Amino acid sequence: MQDPRDIDYIRAAIALAKDGMERGDGGPFGCVIVKNGVIVGRGNNRVTSTNDPTAHAEVVAIREACRQLGSFQLDGCVLYTSCEPCPMCLGAIYWARPDRIVFACTREDAADAGFDDQLIYDELPLPYGERRIPTERSLRDEAQLVFDAWKQKSDKVRY
């Protein structure tokens, strides 16, 4: 049995998706982030209205929630989204570390509406040289020096 509060919050995410789509902000996606029964982050897709390919509903909501909470982590939060997160959003969600994710539509539903992320899922396991976007590695030794400095840094904030 699903918690009735989950139903209310997922409906809020769906309403954001609908409102943003109708305003012309971007695709039909919405997200809310809740902590202790309070919505601390809201987002709807704003990709086309901001010319920002990262302005997915989940990323917008994560940014707002982190600002509201004064933290780069979403401990104690639940993320509600109108659709199963794409690979980019899923990565952002895992970095933010909420306690739970609740979603409505599936990635197959999104693909049926013209938002197909299968290419990304297919590309991830491929070796660099086999990916559609040419990918090369360069100057690893120089970049490694920065990692070495990070390892030695005594006042770093771990995440």
PDB file of C-alpha atoms in Angstrom:
ATOM      1  CA  MET A   1       0.000   0.000   0.000  1.00  0.00           C
ATOM      2  CA  GLN A   2       1.456   3.327  -1.035  1.00  0.00           C
ATOM      3  CA  ASP A   3       1.697   6.125   1.509  1.00  0.00           C
ATOM      4  CA  PRO A   4      -0.992   8.768   0.769  1.00  0.00           C
ATOM      5  CA  ARG A   5       1.670  11.467   1.157  1.00  0.00           C
ATOM      6  CA  ASP A   6       3.556   9.896  -1.746  1.00  0.00           C
ATOM      7  CA  ILE A   7       0.433  10.278  -3.871  1.00  0.00           C
ATOM      8  CA  ASP A   8       0.156  13.989  -3.006  1.00  0.00           C
ATOM      9  CA  TYR A   9       3.807  14.683  -3.814  1.00  0.00           C
ATOM     10  CA  ILE A  10       3.852  12.726  -7.062  1.00  0.00           C
ATOM     11  CA  ARG A  11       0.722  14.627  -8.092  1.00  0.00           C
ATOM     12  CA  ALA A  12       2.594  17.872  -7.343  1.00  0.00           C
ATOM     13  CA  ALA A  13       5.413  16.706  -9.648  1.00  0.00           C
ATOM     14  CA  ILE A  14       2.910  15.818 -12.380  1.00  0.00           C
ATOM     15  CA  ALA A  15       1.252  19.245 -12.012  1.00  0.00           C
ATOM     16  CA  LEU A  16       4.650  20.945 -12.437  1.00  0.00           C
ATOM     17  CA  ALA A  17       5.222  18.869 -15.588  1.00  0.00           C
ATOM     18  CA  LYS A  18       1.872  19.924 -17.034  1.00  0.00           C
ATOM     19  CA  ASP A  19       2.217  23.598 -16.085  1.00  0.00           C
ATOM     20  CA  GLY A  20       5.760  23.880 -17.449  1.00  0.00           C
ATOM     21  CA  MET A  21       4.805  22.158 -20.687  1.00  0.00           C
ATOM     22  CA  GLU A  22       1.800  24.430 -21.152  1.00  0.00           C
ATOM     23  CA  ARG A  23       3.954  27.541 -20.493  1.00  0.00           C
ATOM     24  CA  GLY A  24       6.417  26.369 -23.122  1.00  0.00           C
ATOM     25  CA  ASP A  25       9.291  25.909 -20.665  1.00  0.00           C
ATOM     26  CA  GLY A  26      10.286  22.549 -22.103  1.00  0.00           C
ATOM     27  CA  GLY A  27       9.255  18.922 -22.078  1.00  0.00           C
ATOM     28  CA  PRO A  28       6.538  17.389 -19.899  1.00  0.00           C
ATOM     29  CA  PHE A  29       8.575  16.633 -16.800  1.00  0.00           C
ATOM     30  CA  GLY A  30       8.222  17.796 -13.198  1.00  0.00           C
ATOM     31  CA  CYS A  31       9.886  17.081  -9.865  1.00  0.00           C
ATOM     32  CA  VAL A  32       9.522  17.961  -6.192  1.00  0.00           C
ATOM     33  CA  ILE A  33      11.905  17.212  -3.347  1.00  0.00           C
ATOM     34  CA  VAL A  34      10.489  16.800   0.140  1.00  0.00           C
ATOM     35  CA  LYS A  35      12.156  16.894   3.541  1.00  0.00           C
ATOM     36  CA  ASN A  36      10.217  16.353   6.751  1.00  0.00           C
ATOM     37  CA  GLY A  37       6.909  16.854   4.956  1.00  0.00           C
ATOM     38  CA  VAL A  38       7.930  20.158   3.344  1.00  0.00           C
ATOM     39  CA  ILE A  39       8.660  20.677  -0.350  1.00  0.00           C
ATOM     40  CA  VAL A  40      12.189  22.128  -0.431  1.00  0.00           C
ATOM     41  CA  GLY A  41      12.767  21.921  -4.183  1.00  0.00           C
ATOM     42  CA  ARG A  42      10.588  22.207  -7.265  1.00  0.00           C
ATOM     43  CA  GLY A  43      11.506  21.869 -10.893  1.00  0.00           C
ATOM     44  CA  ASN A  44      10.050  21.434 -14.303  1.00  0.00           C
ATOM     45  CA  ASN A  45      11.888  20.839 -17.541  1.00  0.00           C
ATOM     46  CA  ARG A  46      13.338  24.116 -18.872  1.00  0.00           C
ATOM     47  CA  VAL A  47      15.668  22.805 -21.559  1.00  0.00           C
ATOM     48  CA  THR A  48      14.243  24.679 -24.541  1.00  0.00           C
ATOM     49  CA  SER A  49      13.293  27.900 -22.750  1.00  0.00           C
ATOM     50  CA  THR A  50      16.773  28.328 -21.230  1.00  0.00           C
ATOM     51  CA  ASN A  51      18.835  26.665 -23.983  1.00  0.00           C
ATOM     52  CA  ASP A  52      20.319  24.491 -21.248  1.00  0.00           C
ATOM     53  CA  PRO A  53      20.410  20.752 -22.014  1.00  0.00           C
ATOM     54  CA  THR A  54      20.963  20.056 -18.295  1.00  0.00           C
ATOM     55  CA  ALA A  55      17.802  21.913 -17.166  1.00  0.00           C
ATOM     56  CA  HIS A  56      15.820  18.729 -16.612  1.00  0.00           C
ATOM     57  CA  ALA A  57      13.148  18.824 -13.902  1.00  0.00           C
ATOM     58  CA  GLU A  58      15.178  16.731 -11.457  1.00  0.00           C
ATOM     59  CA  VAL A  59      18.327  18.841 -11.871  1.00  0.00           C
ATOM     60  CA  VAL A  60      16.354  22.087 -11.462  1.00  0.00           C
ATOM     61  CA  ALA A  61      14.687  20.707  -8.313  1.00  0.00           C
ATOM     62  CA  ILE A  62      17.990  19.423  -6.888  1.00  0.00           C
ATOM     63  CA  ARG A  63      19.600  22.822  -7.384  1.00  0.00           C
ATOM     64  CA  GLU A  64      16.724  24.588  -5.624  1.00  0.00           C
ATOM     65  CA  ALA A  65      16.581  22.084  -2.762  1.00  0.00           C
ATOM     66  CA  CYS A  66      20.324  22.297  -2.168  1.00  0.00           C
ATOM     67  CA  ARG A  67      20.123  26.112  -2.090  1.00  0.00           C
ATOM     68  CA  GLN A  68      17.189  25.957   0.340  1.00  0.00           C
ATOM     69  CA  LEU A  69      18.931  23.455   2.599  1.00  0.00           C
ATOM     70  CA  GLY A  70      22.389  25.014   2.356  1.00  0.00           C
ATOM     71  CA  SER A  71      23.892  21.635   1.494  1.00  0.00           C
ATOM     72  CA  PHE A  72      25.087  19.695  -1.536  1.00  0.00           C
ATOM     73  CA  GLN A  73      23.496  16.557  -0.070  1.00  0.00           C
ATOM     74  CA  LEU A  74      19.799  15.721   0.187  1.00  0.00           C
ATOM     75  CA  ASP A  75      19.956  13.529   3.283  1.00  0.00           C
ATOM     76  CA  GLY A  76      16.499  12.879   4.691  1.00  0.00           C
ATOM     77  CA  CYS A  77      14.805  13.893   1.425  1.00  0.00           C
ATOM     78  CA  VAL A  78      12.533  12.077  -0.991  1.00  0.00           C
ATOM     79  CA  LEU A  79      12.610  12.990  -4.687  1.00  0.00           C
ATOM     80  CA  TYR A  80       9.302  12.691  -6.548  1.00  0.00           C
ATOM     81  CA  THR A  81       9.398  12.920 -10.322  1.00  0.00           C
ATOM     82  CA  SER A  82       6.779  12.615 -13.025  1.00  0.00           C
ATOM     83  CA  CYS A  83       8.961  10.206 -15.004  1.00  0.00           C
ATOM     84  CA  GLU A  84      11.736   7.709 -14.382  1.00  0.00           C
ATOM     85  CA  PRO A  85      14.960   9.762 -14.340  1.00  0.00           C
ATOM     86  CA  CYS A  86      17.163   9.783 -17.433  1.00  0.00           C
ATOM     87  CA  PRO A  87      20.831   8.748 -17.067  1.00  0.00           C
ATOM     88  CA  MET A  88      21.996  12.341 -16.465  1.00  0.00           C
ATOM     89  CA  CYS A  89      19.359  12.968 -13.818  1.00  0.00           C
ATOM     90  CA  LEU A  90      19.955   9.606 -12.189  1.00  0.00           C
ATOM     91  CA  GLY A  91      23.641  10.513 -11.886  1.00  0.00           C
ATOM     92  CA  ALA A  92      22.749  13.866 -10.318  1.00  0.00           C
ATOM     93  CA  ILE A  93      20.314  12.166  -7.945  1.00  0.00           C
ATOM     94  CA  TYR A  94      22.923   9.653  -6.811  1.00  0.00           C
ATOM     95  CA  TRP A  95      25.426  12.471  -6.215  1.00  0.00           C
ATOM     96  CA  ALA A  96      22.810  14.354  -4.167  1.00  0.00           C
ATOM     97  CA  ARG A  97      22.005  11.204  -2.153  1.00  0.00           C
ATOM     98  CA  PRO A  98      18.302  11.529  -1.280  1.00  0.00           C
ATOM     99  CA  ASP A  99      16.833   8.739   0.823  1.00  0.00           C
ATOM    100  CA  ARG A 100      14.374   7.628  -1.835  1.00  0.00           C
ATOM    101  CA  ILE A 101      13.068   8.210  -5.383  1.00  0.00           C
ATOM    102  CA  VAL A 102       9.410   7.903  -6.401  1.00  0.00           C
ATOM    103  CA  PHE A 103       8.484   8.207 -10.096  1.00  0.00           C
ATOM    104  CA  ALA A 104       5.313   7.993 -12.193  1.00  0.00           C
ATOM    105  CA  CYS A 105       5.902   7.242 -15.908  1.00  0.00           C
ATOM    106  CA  THR A 106       8.634   4.870 -17.080  1.00  0.00           C
ATOM    107  CA  ARG A 107      11.474   5.513 -19.490  1.00  0.00           C
ATOM    108  CA  GLU A 108       9.505   3.491 -22.043  1.00  0.00           C
ATOM    109  CA  ASP A 109       6.593   5.923 -21.627  1.00  0.00           C
ATOM    110  CA  ALA A 110       9.018   8.809 -22.204  1.00  0.00           C
ATOM    111  CA  ALA A 111      10.425   7.134 -25.320  1.00  0.00           C
ATOM    112  CA  ASP A 112       6.905   6.679 -26.661  1.00  0.00           C
ATOM    113  CA  ALA A 113       6.402  10.468 -26.235  1.00  0.00           C
ATOM    114  CA  GLY A 114       9.616  11.215 -28.149  1.00  0.00           C
ATOM    115  CA  PHE A 115      12.119  11.355 -25.252  1.00  0.00           C
ATOM    116  CA  ASP A 116      14.253   8.277 -25.868  1.00  0.00           C
ATOM    117  CA  ASP A 117      17.404   7.939 -23.752  1.00  0.00           C
ATOM    118  CA  GLN A 118      18.284   4.470 -25.038  1.00  0.00           C
ATOM    119  CA  LEU A 119      21.259   5.846 -26.998  1.00  0.00           C
ATOM    120  CA  ILE A 120      22.884   6.952 -23.726  1.00  0.00           C
ATOM    121  CA  TYR A 121      22.217   3.608 -22.036  1.00  0.00           C
ATOM    122  CA  ASP A 122      23.775   1.899 -25.071  1.00  0.00           C
ATOM    123  CA  GLU A 123      26.815   4.203 -25.185  1.00  0.00           C
ATOM    124  CA  LEU A 124      27.853   3.972 -21.511  1.00  0.00           C
ATOM    125  CA  PRO A 125      29.382   0.480 -21.585  1.00  0.00           C
ATOM    126  CA  LEU A 126      31.221   1.027 -24.897  1.00  0.00           C
ATOM    127  CA  PRO A 127      34.992   1.620 -25.015  1.00  0.00           C
ATOM    128  CA  TYR A 128      35.880   5.274 -25.744  1.00  0.00           C
ATOM    129  CA  GLY A 129      36.841   4.567 -29.348  1.00  0.00           C
ATOM    130  CA  GLU A 130      33.492   2.951 -30.162  1.00  0.00           C
ATOM    131  CA  ARG A 131      31.236   5.776 -28.954  1.00  0.00           C
ATOM    132  CA  ARG A 132      29.263   7.949 -31.404  1.00  0.00           C
ATOM    133  CA  ILE A 133      30.868  11.126 -30.109  1.00  0.00           C
ATOM    134  CA  PRO A 134      34.632  10.724 -30.620  1.00  0.00           C
ATOM    135  CA  THR A 135      36.246  10.487 -27.189  1.00  0.00           C
ATOM    136  CA  GLU A 136      39.975  10.652 -26.532  1.00  0.00           C
ATOM    137  CA  ARG A 137      42.207  10.818 -23.483  1.00  0.00           C
ATOM    138  CA  SER A 138      45.046  13.339 -23.227  1.00  0.00           C
ATOM    139  CA  LEU A 139      47.546  14.670 -20.628  1.00  0.00           C
ATOM    140  CA  ARG A 140      46.604  12.187 -17.913  1.00  0.00           C
ATOM    141  CA  ASP A 141      49.933  12.663 -16.108  1.00  0.00           C
ATOM    142  CA  GLU A 142      49.384  16.417 -15.778  1.00  0.00           C
ATOM    143  CA  ALA A 143      45.805  16.005 -14.624  1.00  0.00           C
ATOM    144  CA  GLN A 144      46.871  13.301 -12.175  1.00  0.00           C
ATOM    145  CA  LEU A 145      49.005  15.906 -10.366  1.00  0.00           C
ATOM    146  CA  VAL A 146      45.810  17.763  -9.449  1.00  0.00           C
ATOM    147  CA  PHE A 147      44.310  14.546  -8.037  1.00  0.00           C
ATOM    148  CA  ASP A 148      47.508  13.989  -6.072  1.00  0.00           C
ATOM    149  CA  ALA A 149      47.210  17.499  -4.624  1.00  0.00           C
ATOM    150  CA  TRP A 150      43.569  16.804  -3.712  1.00  0.00           C
ATOM    151  CA  LYS A 151      44.592  13.652  -1.840  1.00  0.00           C
ATOM    152  CA  GLN A 152      47.052  15.707   0.223  1.00  0.00           C
ATOM    153  CA  LYS A 153      44.695  18.658   0.839  1.00  0.00           C
ATOM    154  CA  SER A 154      43.929  18.784   4.557  1.00  0.00           C
ATOM    155  CA  ASP A 155      40.964  21.166   4.440  1.00  0.00           C
ATOM    156  CA  LYS A 156      38.948  19.480   1.675  1.00  0.00           C
ATOM    157  CA  VAL A 157      35.221  18.932   1.986  1.00  0.00           C
ATOM    158  CA  ARG A 158      34.554  15.279   1.219  1.00  0.00           C
ATOM    159  CA  TYR A 159      31.581  14.225  -0.835  1.00  0.00           C
TER     160      TYR A 159
END
